[in-house]
PDB file of C-alpha atoms in Angstrom:
ATOM      1  CA  ILE A  19      -5.838  -0.471  -9.852  1.00  0.00           C
ATOM      2  CA  TYR A  20      -5.965   3.096 -10.139  1.00  0.00           C
ATOM      3  CA  ALA A  21      -8.038   5.140  -8.070  1.00  0.00           C
ATOM      4  CA  SER A  22      -8.570   8.850  -8.145  1.00  0.00           C
ATOM      5  CA  LYS A  23     -10.387  11.444  -5.983  1.00  0.00           C
ATOM      6  CA  LEU A  24     -10.883  15.085  -6.718  1.00  0.00           C
ATOM      7  CA  LEU A  25      -9.793  17.196  -3.711  1.00  0.00           C
ATOM      8  CA  PRO A  26     -10.236  20.900  -3.149  1.00  0.00           C
ATOM      9  CA  TRP A  27      -6.444  21.292  -4.012  1.00  0.00           C
ATOM     10  CA  GLY A  28      -6.729  18.895  -7.179  1.00  0.00           C
ATOM     11  CA  THR A  29      -6.993  15.143  -7.978  1.00  0.00           C
ATOM     12  CA  THR A  30      -5.194  12.731  -6.328  1.00  0.00           C
ATOM     13  CA  LEU A  31      -4.249   9.516  -8.434  1.00  0.00           C
ATOM     14  CA  LEU A  32      -3.066   6.444  -6.515  1.00  0.00           C
ATOM     15  CA  GLY A  33      -1.670   3.144  -7.912  1.00  0.00           C
ATOM     16  CA  VAL A  34      -2.843   0.296  -5.992  1.00  0.00           C
ATOM     17  CA  GLU A  35      -1.394  -3.128  -5.992  1.00  0.00           C
ATOM     18  CA  CYS A  36      -2.901  -6.106  -4.270  1.00  0.00           C
ATOM     19  CA  LYS A  37      -1.086  -9.336  -3.032  1.00  0.00           C
ATOM     20  CA  LYS A  38      -2.894 -12.397  -2.031  1.00  0.00           C
ATOM     21  CA  TYR A  39      -0.326 -13.983  -0.018  1.00  0.00           C
ATOM     22  CA  THR A  40      -0.907 -16.597   2.740  1.00  0.00           C
ATOM     23  CA  HIS A  41       1.270 -16.813   6.108  1.00  0.00           C
ATOM     24  CA  PRO A  42       4.091 -17.130   6.463  1.00  0.00           C
ATOM     25  CA  ASN A  43       4.777 -15.608   2.976  1.00  0.00           C
ATOM     26  CA  LYS A  44       5.537 -11.903   3.029  1.00  0.00           C
ATOM     27  CA  VAL A  45       5.821  -9.195   0.456  1.00  0.00           C
ATOM     28  CA  SER A  46       9.272  -8.321  -0.314  1.00  0.00           C
ATOM     29  CA  ARG A  47      11.315  -5.167  -1.023  1.00  0.00           C
ATOM     30  CA  PRO A  48      11.533  -5.977  -4.781  1.00  0.00           C
ATOM     31  CA  HIS A  49       7.634  -5.883  -5.024  1.00  0.00           C
ATOM     32  CA  ILE A  50       7.513  -2.572  -3.241  1.00  0.00           C
ATOM     33  CA  GLN A  51      10.309  -1.131  -5.522  1.00  0.00           C
ATOM     34  CA  LYS A  52       8.255  -2.265  -8.616  1.00  0.00           C
ATOM     35  CA  LEU A  53       5.297  -0.449  -7.504  1.00  0.00           C
ATOM     36  CA  LEU A  54       7.428   2.683  -6.802  1.00  0.00           C
ATOM     37  CA  GLY A  55       8.567   2.558 -10.533  1.00  0.00           C
ATOM     38  CA  VAL A  56       5.068   2.405 -11.653  1.00  0.00           C
ATOM     39  CA  VAL A  57       4.340   5.451  -9.427  1.00  0.00           C
ATOM     40  CA  GLU A  58       7.091   7.395 -10.911  1.00  0.00           C
ATOM     41  CA  ALA A  59       6.567   6.409 -14.437  1.00  0.00           C
ATOM     42  CA  ASN A  60       3.185   7.276 -14.609  1.00  0.00           C
ATOM     43  CA  ARG A  61       3.376  10.322 -12.269  1.00  0.00           C
ATOM     44  CA  LEU A  62       0.906   9.137  -9.830  1.00  0.00           C
ATOM     45  CA  SER A  63       0.381  10.926  -6.512  1.00  0.00           C
ATOM     46  CA  ALA A  64       1.464   7.783  -4.476  1.00  0.00           C
ATOM     47  CA  GLY A  65       1.316   4.066  -4.596  1.00  0.00           C
ATOM     48  CA  VAL A  66      -0.421   1.664  -2.060  1.00  0.00           C
ATOM     49  CA  VAL A  67       0.117  -2.169  -1.689  1.00  0.00           C
ATOM     50  CA  ALA A  68      -2.421  -4.143  -0.023  1.00  0.00           C
ATOM     51  CA  THR A  69      -1.810  -7.716   1.184  1.00  0.00           C
ATOM     52  CA  SER A  70      -3.466 -10.463   2.917  1.00  0.00           C
ATOM     53  CA  SER A  71      -0.260 -11.190   4.720  1.00  0.00           C
ATOM     54  CA  TYR A  72       2.436  -9.135   5.878  1.00  0.00           C
ATOM     55  CA  PHE A  73       5.614  -7.108   4.694  1.00  0.00           C
ATOM     56  CA  THR A  74       9.160  -8.206   5.254  1.00  0.00           C
ATOM     57  CA  ARG A  75      11.240  -5.931   7.561  1.00  0.00           C
ATOM     58  CA  ASP A  76      13.413  -4.832   4.459  1.00  0.00           C
ATOM     59  CA  ALA A  77       9.952  -3.753   2.682  1.00  0.00           C
ATOM     60  CA  ARG A  78       8.715  -1.909   5.608  1.00  0.00           C
ATOM     61  CA  GLN A  79      12.125   0.087   6.065  1.00  0.00           C
ATOM     62  CA  PHE A  80      12.335   0.976   2.456  1.00  0.00           C
ATOM     63  CA  ALA A  81       8.638   2.244   2.359  1.00  0.00           C
ATOM     64  CA  LYS A  82       9.207   4.314   5.506  1.00  0.00           C
ATOM     65  CA  GLN A  83      12.082   6.284   3.657  1.00  0.00           C
ATOM     66  CA  ILE A  84       9.665   7.282   1.101  1.00  0.00           C
ATOM     67  CA  GLU A  85       6.510   7.171   3.332  1.00  0.00           C
ATOM     68  CA  HIS A  86       4.477   9.749   1.284  1.00  0.00           C
ATOM     69  CA  ARG A  87       5.049   7.891  -2.110  1.00  0.00           C
ATOM     70  CA  LEU A  88       4.188   4.373  -0.721  1.00  0.00           C
ATOM     71  CA  LEU A  89       1.643   2.925   1.732  1.00  0.00           C
ATOM     72  CA  LEU A  90       1.656  -0.591   3.038  1.00  0.00           C
ATOM     73  CA  ASN A  91      -1.482  -2.023   4.230  1.00  0.00           C
ATOM     74  CA  ASP A  92      -1.126  -5.471   5.690  1.00  0.00           C
ATOM     75  CA  ILE A  93      -3.857  -7.781   6.749  1.00  0.00           C
ATOM     76  CA  ASP A  94      -4.256  -6.143  10.068  1.00  0.00           C
ATOM     77  CA  SER A  95      -4.524  -2.691   8.161  1.00  0.00           C
ATOM     78  CA  LEU A  96      -7.503  -4.207   6.120  1.00  0.00           C
ATOM     79  CA  ARG A  97      -9.325  -5.597   9.005  1.00  0.00           C
ATOM     80  CA  ASN A  98      -9.208  -2.291  10.654  1.00  0.00           C
ATOM     81  CA  TRP A  99     -10.636  -0.623   7.372  1.00  0.00           C
ATOM     82  CA  LEU A 100     -13.393  -3.058   7.471  1.00  0.00           C
ATOM     83  CA  ASP A 101     -14.323  -2.662  11.008  1.00  0.00           C
ATOM     84  CA  ILE A 102     -14.471   0.986  10.285  1.00  0.00           C
ATOM     85  CA  ILE A 103     -16.655   0.679   7.200  1.00  0.00           C
ATOM     86  CA  LYS A 104     -18.857  -1.878   9.250  1.00  0.00           C
ATOM     87  CA  ASN A 105     -19.389   0.263  12.119  1.00  0.00           C
ATOM     88  CA  LYS A 106     -20.548   3.361   9.920  1.00  0.00           C
ATOM     89  CA  ASN A 107     -23.297   1.266   8.587  1.00  0.00           C
TER      90      ASN A 107
END
């Protein structure tokens, strides 16, 4: 998924990858690295991985090293987003 937003300083373009995994399966570092390759090759502002599960420790550590290029959102983050949206309406 590509998502863009016009901001006062320019347009931000995100690449979003969704992973539908069940517990105990976790998204691993190679998946994160693949998205980083897409972000770099397409000159995107950043990449986002959203999963219905969680990330391996190695994936989280890798993403932390490039925290402004990749954002990881696990099931807990997604639930928080939905709660925020639900409470705004």
